[in-house]
Short mmCIF file of C-alpha atoms and ligand atoms in Angstrom, two decimals:
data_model
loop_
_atom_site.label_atom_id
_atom_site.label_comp_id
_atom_site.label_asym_id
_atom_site.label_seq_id
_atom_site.Cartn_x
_atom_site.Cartn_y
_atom_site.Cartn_z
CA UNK A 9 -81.83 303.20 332.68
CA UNK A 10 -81.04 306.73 330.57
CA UNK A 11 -83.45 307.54 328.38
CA UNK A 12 -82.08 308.31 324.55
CA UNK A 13 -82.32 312.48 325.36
CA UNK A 14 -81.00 312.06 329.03
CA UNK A 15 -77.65 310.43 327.68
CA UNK A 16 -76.89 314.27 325.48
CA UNK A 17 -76.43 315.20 329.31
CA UNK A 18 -74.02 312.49 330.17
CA UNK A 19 -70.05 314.47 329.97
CA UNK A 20 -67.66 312.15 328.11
CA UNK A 21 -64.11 313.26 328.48
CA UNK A 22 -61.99 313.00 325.35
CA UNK A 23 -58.21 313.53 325.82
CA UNK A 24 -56.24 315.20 322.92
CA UNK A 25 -57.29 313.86 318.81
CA UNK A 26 -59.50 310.61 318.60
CA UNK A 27 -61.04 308.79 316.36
CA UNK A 28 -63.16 310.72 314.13
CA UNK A 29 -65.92 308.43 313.63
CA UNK A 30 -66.38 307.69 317.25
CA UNK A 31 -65.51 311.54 317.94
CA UNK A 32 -68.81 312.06 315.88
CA UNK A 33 -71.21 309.42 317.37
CA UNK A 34 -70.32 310.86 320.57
CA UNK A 35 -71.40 314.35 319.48
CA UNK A 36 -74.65 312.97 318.64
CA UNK A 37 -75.55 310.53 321.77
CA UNK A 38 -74.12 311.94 324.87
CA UNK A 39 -71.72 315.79 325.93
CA UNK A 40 -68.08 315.56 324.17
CA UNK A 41 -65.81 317.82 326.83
CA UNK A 42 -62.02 318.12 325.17
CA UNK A 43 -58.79 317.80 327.28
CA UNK A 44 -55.64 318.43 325.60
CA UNK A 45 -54.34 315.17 327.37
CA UNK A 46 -55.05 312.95 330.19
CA UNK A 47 -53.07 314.94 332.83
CA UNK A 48 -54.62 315.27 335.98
CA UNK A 49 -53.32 318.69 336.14
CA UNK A 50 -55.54 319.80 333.36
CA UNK A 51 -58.89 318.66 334.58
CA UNK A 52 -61.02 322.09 335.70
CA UNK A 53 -63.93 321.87 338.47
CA UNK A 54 -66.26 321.48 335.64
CA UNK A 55 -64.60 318.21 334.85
CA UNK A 56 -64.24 317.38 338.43
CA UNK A 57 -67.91 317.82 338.73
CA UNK A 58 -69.18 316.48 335.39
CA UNK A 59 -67.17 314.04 333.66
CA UNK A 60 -68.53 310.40 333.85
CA UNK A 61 -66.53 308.41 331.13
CA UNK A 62 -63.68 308.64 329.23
CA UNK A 63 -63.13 307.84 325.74
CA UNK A 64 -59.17 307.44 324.59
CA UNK A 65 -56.76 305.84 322.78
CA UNK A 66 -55.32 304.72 326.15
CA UNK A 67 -52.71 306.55 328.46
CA UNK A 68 -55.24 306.67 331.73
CA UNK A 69 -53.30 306.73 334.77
CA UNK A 70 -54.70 306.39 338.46
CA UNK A 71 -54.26 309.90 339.58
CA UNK A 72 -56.18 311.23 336.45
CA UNK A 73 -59.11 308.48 337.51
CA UNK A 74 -58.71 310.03 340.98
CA UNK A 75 -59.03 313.48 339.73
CA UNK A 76 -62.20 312.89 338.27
CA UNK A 77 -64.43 311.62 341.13
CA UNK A 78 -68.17 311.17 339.21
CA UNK A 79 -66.28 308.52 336.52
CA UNK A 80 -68.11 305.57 336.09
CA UNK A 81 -66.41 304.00 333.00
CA UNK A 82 -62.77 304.39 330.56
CA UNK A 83 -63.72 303.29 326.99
CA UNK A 84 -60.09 302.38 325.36
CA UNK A 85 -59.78 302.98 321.94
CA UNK A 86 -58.24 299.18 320.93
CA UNK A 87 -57.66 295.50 322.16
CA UNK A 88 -54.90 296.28 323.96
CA UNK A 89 -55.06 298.20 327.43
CA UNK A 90 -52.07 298.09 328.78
CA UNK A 91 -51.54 302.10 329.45
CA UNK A 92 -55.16 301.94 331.19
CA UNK A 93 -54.71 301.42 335.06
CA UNK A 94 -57.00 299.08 334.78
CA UNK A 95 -56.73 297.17 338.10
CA UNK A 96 -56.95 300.59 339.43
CA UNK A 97 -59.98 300.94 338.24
CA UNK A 98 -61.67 297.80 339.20
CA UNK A 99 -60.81 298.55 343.06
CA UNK A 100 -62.43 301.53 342.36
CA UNK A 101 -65.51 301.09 340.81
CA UNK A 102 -64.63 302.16 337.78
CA UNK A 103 -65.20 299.62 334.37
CA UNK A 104 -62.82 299.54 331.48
CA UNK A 105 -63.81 298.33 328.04
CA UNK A 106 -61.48 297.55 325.18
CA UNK A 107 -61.98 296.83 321.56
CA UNK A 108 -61.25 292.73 321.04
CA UNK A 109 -62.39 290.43 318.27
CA UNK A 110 -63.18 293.52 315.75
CA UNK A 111 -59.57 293.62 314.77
CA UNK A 112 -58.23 290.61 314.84
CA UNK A 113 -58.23 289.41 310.94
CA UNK A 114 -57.02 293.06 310.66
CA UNK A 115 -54.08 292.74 312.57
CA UNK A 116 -53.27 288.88 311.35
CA UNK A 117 -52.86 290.08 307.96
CA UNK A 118 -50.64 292.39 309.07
CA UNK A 119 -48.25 290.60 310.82
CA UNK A 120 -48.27 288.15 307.82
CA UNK A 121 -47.70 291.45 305.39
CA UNK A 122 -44.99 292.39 307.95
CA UNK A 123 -43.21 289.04 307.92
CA UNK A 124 -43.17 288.40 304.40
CA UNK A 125 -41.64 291.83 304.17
CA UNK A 126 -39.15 290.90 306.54
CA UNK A 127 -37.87 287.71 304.91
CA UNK A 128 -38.49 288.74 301.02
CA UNK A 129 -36.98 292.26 301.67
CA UNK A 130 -40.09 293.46 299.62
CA UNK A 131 -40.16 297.29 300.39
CA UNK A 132 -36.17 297.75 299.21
CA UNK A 133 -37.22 295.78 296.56
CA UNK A 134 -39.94 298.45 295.35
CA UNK A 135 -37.65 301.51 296.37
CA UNK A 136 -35.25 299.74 294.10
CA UNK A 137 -38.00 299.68 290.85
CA UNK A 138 -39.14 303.05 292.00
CA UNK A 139 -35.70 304.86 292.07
CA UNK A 140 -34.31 303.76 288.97
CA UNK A 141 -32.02 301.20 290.31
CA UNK A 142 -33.83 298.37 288.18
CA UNK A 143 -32.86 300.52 284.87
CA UNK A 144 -29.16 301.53 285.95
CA UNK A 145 -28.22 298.23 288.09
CA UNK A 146 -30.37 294.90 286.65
CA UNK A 147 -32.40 292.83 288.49
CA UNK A 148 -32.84 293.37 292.65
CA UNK A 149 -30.56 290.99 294.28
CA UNK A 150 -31.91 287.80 295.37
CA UNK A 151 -33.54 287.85 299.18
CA UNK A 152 -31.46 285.89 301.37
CA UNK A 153 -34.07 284.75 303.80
CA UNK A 154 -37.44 282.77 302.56
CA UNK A 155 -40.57 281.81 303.94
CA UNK A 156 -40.04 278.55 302.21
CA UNK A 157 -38.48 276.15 305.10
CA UNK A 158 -39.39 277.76 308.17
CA UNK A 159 -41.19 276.93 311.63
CA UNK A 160 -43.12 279.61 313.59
CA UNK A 161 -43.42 280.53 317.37
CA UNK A 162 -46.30 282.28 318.37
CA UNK A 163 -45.82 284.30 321.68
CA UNK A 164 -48.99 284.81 322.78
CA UNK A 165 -51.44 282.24 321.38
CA UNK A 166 -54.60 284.69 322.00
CA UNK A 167 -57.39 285.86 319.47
CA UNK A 168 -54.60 287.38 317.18
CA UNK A 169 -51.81 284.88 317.91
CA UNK A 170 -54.64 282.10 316.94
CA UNK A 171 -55.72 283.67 313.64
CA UNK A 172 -52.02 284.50 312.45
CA UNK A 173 -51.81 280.58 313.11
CA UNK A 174 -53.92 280.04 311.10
CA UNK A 175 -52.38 282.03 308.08
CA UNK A 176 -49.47 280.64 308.60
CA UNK A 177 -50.29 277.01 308.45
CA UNK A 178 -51.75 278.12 305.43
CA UNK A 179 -48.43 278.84 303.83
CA UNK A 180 -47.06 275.59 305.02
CA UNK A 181 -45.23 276.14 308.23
CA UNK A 182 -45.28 274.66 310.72
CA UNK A 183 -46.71 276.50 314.40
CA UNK A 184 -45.71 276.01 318.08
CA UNK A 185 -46.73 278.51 320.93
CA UNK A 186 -45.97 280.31 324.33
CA UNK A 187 -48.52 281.59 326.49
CA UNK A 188 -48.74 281.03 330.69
CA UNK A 189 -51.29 278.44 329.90
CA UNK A 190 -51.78 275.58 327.32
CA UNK A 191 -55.14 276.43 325.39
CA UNK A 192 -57.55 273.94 325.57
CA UNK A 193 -58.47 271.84 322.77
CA UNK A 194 -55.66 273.60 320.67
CA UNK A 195 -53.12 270.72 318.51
CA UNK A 196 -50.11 273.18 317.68
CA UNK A 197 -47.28 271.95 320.21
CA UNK A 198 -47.54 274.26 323.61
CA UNK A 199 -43.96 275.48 324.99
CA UNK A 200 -44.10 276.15 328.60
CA UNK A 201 -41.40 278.58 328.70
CA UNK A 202 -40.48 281.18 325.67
CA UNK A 203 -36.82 279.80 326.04
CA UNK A 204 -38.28 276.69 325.15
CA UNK A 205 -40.45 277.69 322.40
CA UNK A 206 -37.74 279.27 320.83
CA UNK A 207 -35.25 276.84 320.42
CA UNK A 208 -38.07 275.00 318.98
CA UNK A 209 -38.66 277.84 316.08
CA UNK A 210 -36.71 279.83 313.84
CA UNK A 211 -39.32 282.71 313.27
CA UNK A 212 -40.74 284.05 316.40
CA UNK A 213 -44.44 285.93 316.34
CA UNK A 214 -44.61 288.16 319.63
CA UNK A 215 -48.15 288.87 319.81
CA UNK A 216 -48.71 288.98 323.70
CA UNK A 217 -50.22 292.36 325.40
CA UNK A 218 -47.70 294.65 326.77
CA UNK A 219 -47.08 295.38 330.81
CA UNK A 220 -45.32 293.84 333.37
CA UNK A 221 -45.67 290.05 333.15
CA UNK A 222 -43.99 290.37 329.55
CA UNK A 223 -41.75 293.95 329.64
CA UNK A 224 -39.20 292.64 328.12
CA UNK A 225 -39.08 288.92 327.72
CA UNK A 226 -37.42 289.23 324.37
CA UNK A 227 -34.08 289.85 325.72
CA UNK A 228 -30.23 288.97 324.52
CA UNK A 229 -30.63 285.56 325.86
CA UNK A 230 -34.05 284.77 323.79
CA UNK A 231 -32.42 286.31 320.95
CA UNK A 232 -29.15 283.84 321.06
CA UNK A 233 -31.58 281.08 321.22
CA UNK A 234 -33.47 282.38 318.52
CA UNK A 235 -30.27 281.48 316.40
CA UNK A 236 -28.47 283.18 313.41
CA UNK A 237 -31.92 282.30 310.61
CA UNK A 238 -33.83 283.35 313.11
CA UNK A 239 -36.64 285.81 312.27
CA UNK A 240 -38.47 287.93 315.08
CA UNK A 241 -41.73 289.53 313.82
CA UNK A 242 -43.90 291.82 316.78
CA UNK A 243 -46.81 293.03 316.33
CA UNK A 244 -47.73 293.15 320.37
CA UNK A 245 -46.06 295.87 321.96
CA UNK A 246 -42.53 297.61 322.11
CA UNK A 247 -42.38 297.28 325.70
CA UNK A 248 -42.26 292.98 325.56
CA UNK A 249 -38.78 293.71 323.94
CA UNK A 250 -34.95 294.78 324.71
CA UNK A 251 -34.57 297.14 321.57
CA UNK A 252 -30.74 297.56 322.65
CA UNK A 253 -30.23 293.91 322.60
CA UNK A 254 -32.68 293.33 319.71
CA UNK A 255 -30.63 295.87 317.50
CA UNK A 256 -27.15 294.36 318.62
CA UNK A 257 -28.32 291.38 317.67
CA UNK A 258 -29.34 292.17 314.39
CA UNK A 259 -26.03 294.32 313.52
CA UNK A 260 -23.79 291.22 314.92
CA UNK A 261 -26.24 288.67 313.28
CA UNK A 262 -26.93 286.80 316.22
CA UNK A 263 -30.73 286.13 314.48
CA UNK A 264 -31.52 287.14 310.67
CA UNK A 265 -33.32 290.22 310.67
CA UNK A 266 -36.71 291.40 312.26
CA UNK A 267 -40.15 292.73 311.43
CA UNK A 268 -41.56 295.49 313.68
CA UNK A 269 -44.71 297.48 313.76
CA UNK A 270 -44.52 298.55 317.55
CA UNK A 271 -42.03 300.15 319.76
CA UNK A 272 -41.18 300.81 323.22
CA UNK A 273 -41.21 304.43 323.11
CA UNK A 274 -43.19 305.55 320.06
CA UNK A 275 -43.29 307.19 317.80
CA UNK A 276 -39.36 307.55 318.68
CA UNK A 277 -37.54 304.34 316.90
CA UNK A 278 -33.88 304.17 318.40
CA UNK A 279 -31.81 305.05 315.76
CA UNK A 280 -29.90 301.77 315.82
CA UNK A 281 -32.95 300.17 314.55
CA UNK A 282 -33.55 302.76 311.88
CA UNK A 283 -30.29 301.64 310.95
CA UNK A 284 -30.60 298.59 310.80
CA UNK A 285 -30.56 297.01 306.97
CA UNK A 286 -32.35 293.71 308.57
CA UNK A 287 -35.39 295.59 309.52
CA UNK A 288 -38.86 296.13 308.16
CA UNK A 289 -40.30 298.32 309.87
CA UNK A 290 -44.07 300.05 310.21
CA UNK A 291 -45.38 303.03 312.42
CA UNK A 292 -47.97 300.63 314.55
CA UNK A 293 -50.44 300.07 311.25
CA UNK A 294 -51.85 296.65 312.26
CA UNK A 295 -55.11 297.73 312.67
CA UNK A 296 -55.02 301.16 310.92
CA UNK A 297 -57.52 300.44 307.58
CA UNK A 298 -60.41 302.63 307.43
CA UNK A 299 -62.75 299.72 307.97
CA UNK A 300 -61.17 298.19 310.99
CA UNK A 301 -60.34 301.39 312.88
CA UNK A 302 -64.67 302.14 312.30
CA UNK A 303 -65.12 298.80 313.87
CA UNK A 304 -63.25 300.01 317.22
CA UNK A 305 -64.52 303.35 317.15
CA UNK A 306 -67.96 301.44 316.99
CA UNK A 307 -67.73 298.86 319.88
CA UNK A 308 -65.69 302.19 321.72
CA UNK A 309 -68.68 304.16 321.52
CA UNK A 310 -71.32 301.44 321.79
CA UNK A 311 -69.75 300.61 325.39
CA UNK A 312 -70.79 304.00 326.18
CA UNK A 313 -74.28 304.05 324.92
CA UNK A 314 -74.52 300.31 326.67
CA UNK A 315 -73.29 301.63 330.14
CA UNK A 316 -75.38 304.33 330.16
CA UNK A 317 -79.08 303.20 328.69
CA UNK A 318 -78.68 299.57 330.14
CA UNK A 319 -76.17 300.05 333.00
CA UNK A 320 -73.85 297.14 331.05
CA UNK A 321 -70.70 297.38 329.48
CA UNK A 322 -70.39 295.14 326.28
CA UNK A 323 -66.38 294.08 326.11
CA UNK A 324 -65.08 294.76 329.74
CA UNK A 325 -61.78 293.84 330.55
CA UNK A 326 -60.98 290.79 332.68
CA UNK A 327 -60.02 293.56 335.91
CA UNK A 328 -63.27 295.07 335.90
CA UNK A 329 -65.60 292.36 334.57
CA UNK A 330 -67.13 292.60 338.06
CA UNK A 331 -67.65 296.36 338.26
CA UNK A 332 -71.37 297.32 338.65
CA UNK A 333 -72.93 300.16 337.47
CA UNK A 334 -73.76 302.68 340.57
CA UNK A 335 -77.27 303.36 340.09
P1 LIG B 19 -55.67 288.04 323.79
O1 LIG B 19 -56.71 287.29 323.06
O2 LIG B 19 -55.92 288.44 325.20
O3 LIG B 19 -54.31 287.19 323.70
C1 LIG B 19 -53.19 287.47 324.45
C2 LIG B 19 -52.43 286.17 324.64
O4 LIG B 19 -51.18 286.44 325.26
C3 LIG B 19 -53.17 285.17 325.51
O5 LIG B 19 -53.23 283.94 324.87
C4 LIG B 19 -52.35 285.08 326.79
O6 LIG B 19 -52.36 283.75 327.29
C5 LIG B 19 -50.96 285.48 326.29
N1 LIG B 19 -50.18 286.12 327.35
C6 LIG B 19 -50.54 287.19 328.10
N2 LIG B 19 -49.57 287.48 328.98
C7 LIG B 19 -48.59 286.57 328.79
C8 LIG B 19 -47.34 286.33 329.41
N3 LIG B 19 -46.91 287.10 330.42
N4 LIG B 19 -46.58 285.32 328.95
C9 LIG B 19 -47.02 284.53 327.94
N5 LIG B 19 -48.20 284.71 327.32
C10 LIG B 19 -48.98 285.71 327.74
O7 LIG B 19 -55.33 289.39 323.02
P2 LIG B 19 -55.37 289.69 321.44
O8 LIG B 19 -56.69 290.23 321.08
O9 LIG B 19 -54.83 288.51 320.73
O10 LIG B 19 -54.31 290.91 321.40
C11 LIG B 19 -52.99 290.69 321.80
C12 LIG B 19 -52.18 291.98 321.84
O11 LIG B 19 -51.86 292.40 320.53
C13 LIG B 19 -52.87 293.20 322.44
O12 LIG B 19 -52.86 293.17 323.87
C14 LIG B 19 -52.07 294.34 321.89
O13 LIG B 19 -50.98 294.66 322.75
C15 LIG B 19 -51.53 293.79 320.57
N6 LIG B 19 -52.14 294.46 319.39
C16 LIG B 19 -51.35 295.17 318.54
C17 LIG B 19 -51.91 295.78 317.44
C18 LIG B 19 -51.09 296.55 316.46
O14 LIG B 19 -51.62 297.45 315.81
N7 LIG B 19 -49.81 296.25 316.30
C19 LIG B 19 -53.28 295.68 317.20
C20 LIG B 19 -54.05 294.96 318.08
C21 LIG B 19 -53.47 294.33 319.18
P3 LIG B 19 -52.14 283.47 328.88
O15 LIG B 19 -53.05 284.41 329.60
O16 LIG B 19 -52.48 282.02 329.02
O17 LIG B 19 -50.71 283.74 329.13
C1 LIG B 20 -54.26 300.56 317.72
C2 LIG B 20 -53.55 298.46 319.05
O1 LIG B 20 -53.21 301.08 316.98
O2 LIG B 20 -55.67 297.54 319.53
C3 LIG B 20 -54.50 297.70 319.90
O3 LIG B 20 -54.06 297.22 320.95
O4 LIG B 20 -52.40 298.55 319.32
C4 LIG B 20 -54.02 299.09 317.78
O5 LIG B 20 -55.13 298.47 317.25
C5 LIG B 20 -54.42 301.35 318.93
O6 LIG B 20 -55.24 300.79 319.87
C6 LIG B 20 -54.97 302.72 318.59
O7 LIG B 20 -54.59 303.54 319.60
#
């Protein structure tokens, strides 16, 4: 157990800009040390000799855990962890938390936001009122694609996946899934295989976390299956797709068009998907309101304050969920 005034002692490492809210709850509870990023080649002696957490938006690699020997605990900054070494960690002692449930709704709406976008072709539609075409030209043409019709595959049928679900059944479509288990209990029809699911669907959800069991998946072949009114919407990560294939299949219309608010390299967007009249597309906004982001920098910071008054971490993720605190 630290007592409240020991914990102003405690050195949290903070790579490059974070969160401001949880930047200034950290300034009050425990000793905020800046790094301009987490590169192992920046961390000093006093780091080396200091630093017992990290707080981040992500990007934690093994060597920089290995450079900084006293760290007990990486708080990520979001639900996703998939640039935290995280397995690393847990063969090393070291707990990871992440940011789950908090966002969820957050990032549900905007998926639907995003897909309704996608098939309605809503933002041309306001550029269109905004720049004067509605005076010079007449009405916006009509959108070729509708809601109105349409089945939906969720890939990756998690807390997210579940509550854009949900929504959609809401709006009157029907909802399959893909994950690498059937969940329990749930009625929406469960596809083994994506292949499967979507030849099943003609909008596609990708919603699963990013890394190795799903860099990817949504390649050429899932695209052709998709089907020429298909609709892919992903608001997971830009590594689970094959942008190349993804924008050749939009420009040769092998599926409809395609919602995206994340990217494999980002902020870079390849420039055929810039290009690409089919796309909506958002700079990775799904959980970016001022309320929701609060609510992360909140559970971020309250990890901290958890691991080191009650020796507990609050959300830890499933590869260190049986890390103990050292003392
Ligand atoms: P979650 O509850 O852990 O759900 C993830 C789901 O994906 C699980 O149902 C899991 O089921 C499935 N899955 C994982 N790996 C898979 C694979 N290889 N193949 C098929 N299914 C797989 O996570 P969540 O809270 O819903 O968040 C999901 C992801 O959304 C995050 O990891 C993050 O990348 C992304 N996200 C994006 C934003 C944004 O701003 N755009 C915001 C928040 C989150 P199985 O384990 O049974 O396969
Ligand atoms: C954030 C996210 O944009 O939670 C996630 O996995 O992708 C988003 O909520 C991100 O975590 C902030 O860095």
């Amino acid at each position: 157990m630290t007592r409240p005034e020991q914990l102003q002692t405690v050195a949290i490492l903070v790579p490059g800009h974070f969160n401001d809210h949880a930047v200034e709850r950290i300034d009050r509870t425990f000793r905020r040390v800046g790094i301009e990023r987490a590169d192992p080649s920046l961390v000093t002696d006093e780091m080396r000799d200091n630093v017992r957490a990290i707080a981040s938006f992500g990007g934690i690699s093994a060597a920089f855990m290995d450079a900084l020997p006293k760290l007990e605990i990486v708080a990520s900054f979001g639900v996703g962890y998939d640039s935290v070494d995280a397995r690393h960690a847990g063969d090393h002692g070291i707990m990871v938390t992440n940011t789950p449930d908090v966002l969820t709704e957050e990032v549900a709406d905007t998926a639907i936001g995003l897909l309704i976008n996608t098939v309605r072709d809503l933002p041309r539609a306001e550029a269109w009122l905004r720049d004067g075409s509605w005076q010079r030209k007449g009405n916006y043409p009509l959108s070729r694609l509708t809601l109105r019709g349409r089945s939906a595959g969720i890939f990756g049928m998690g807390r997210i996946g579940l509550a854009i679900a949900r929504r959609l059944e809401a709006f009157g479509l029907p909802v399959a899934y893909h994950n690498r288990r059937r969940v329990e209990g749930l009625s929406y029809p469960y596809h083994p295989t994506l292949k499967g699911l979507v030849e099943a669907v003609d909008t596609l959800i990708s919603v699963v976390p990013g890394g190795a069991s799903t860099e990817k998946a949504v390649d050429a072949e899932i695209l052709s299956a998709l089907g020429a009114n298909g609709v892919f919407v992903n608001i997971g990560r830009g590594s689970t797709v094959d942008e190349a294939a993804l924008a050749t299949a939009l420009a040769k219309g092998t599926i409809a068009a395609a919602g995206l608010d994340v990217f494999a390299d980002e902020p870079n967007v390849p420039r055929a998907l810039l290009d690409a009249t089919n796309a909506s597309l958002l700079p990775h906004v799904g959980s970016a309101s001022e309320h929701t982001r609060r609510a992360m920098a909140d559970l971020c910071v309250d990890n901290l304050v958890s691991w080191f008054s009650e020796r507990r971490s609050i959300t830890p993720v499933p590869e260190t969920a049986h890390v103990k605190a050292r003392c």
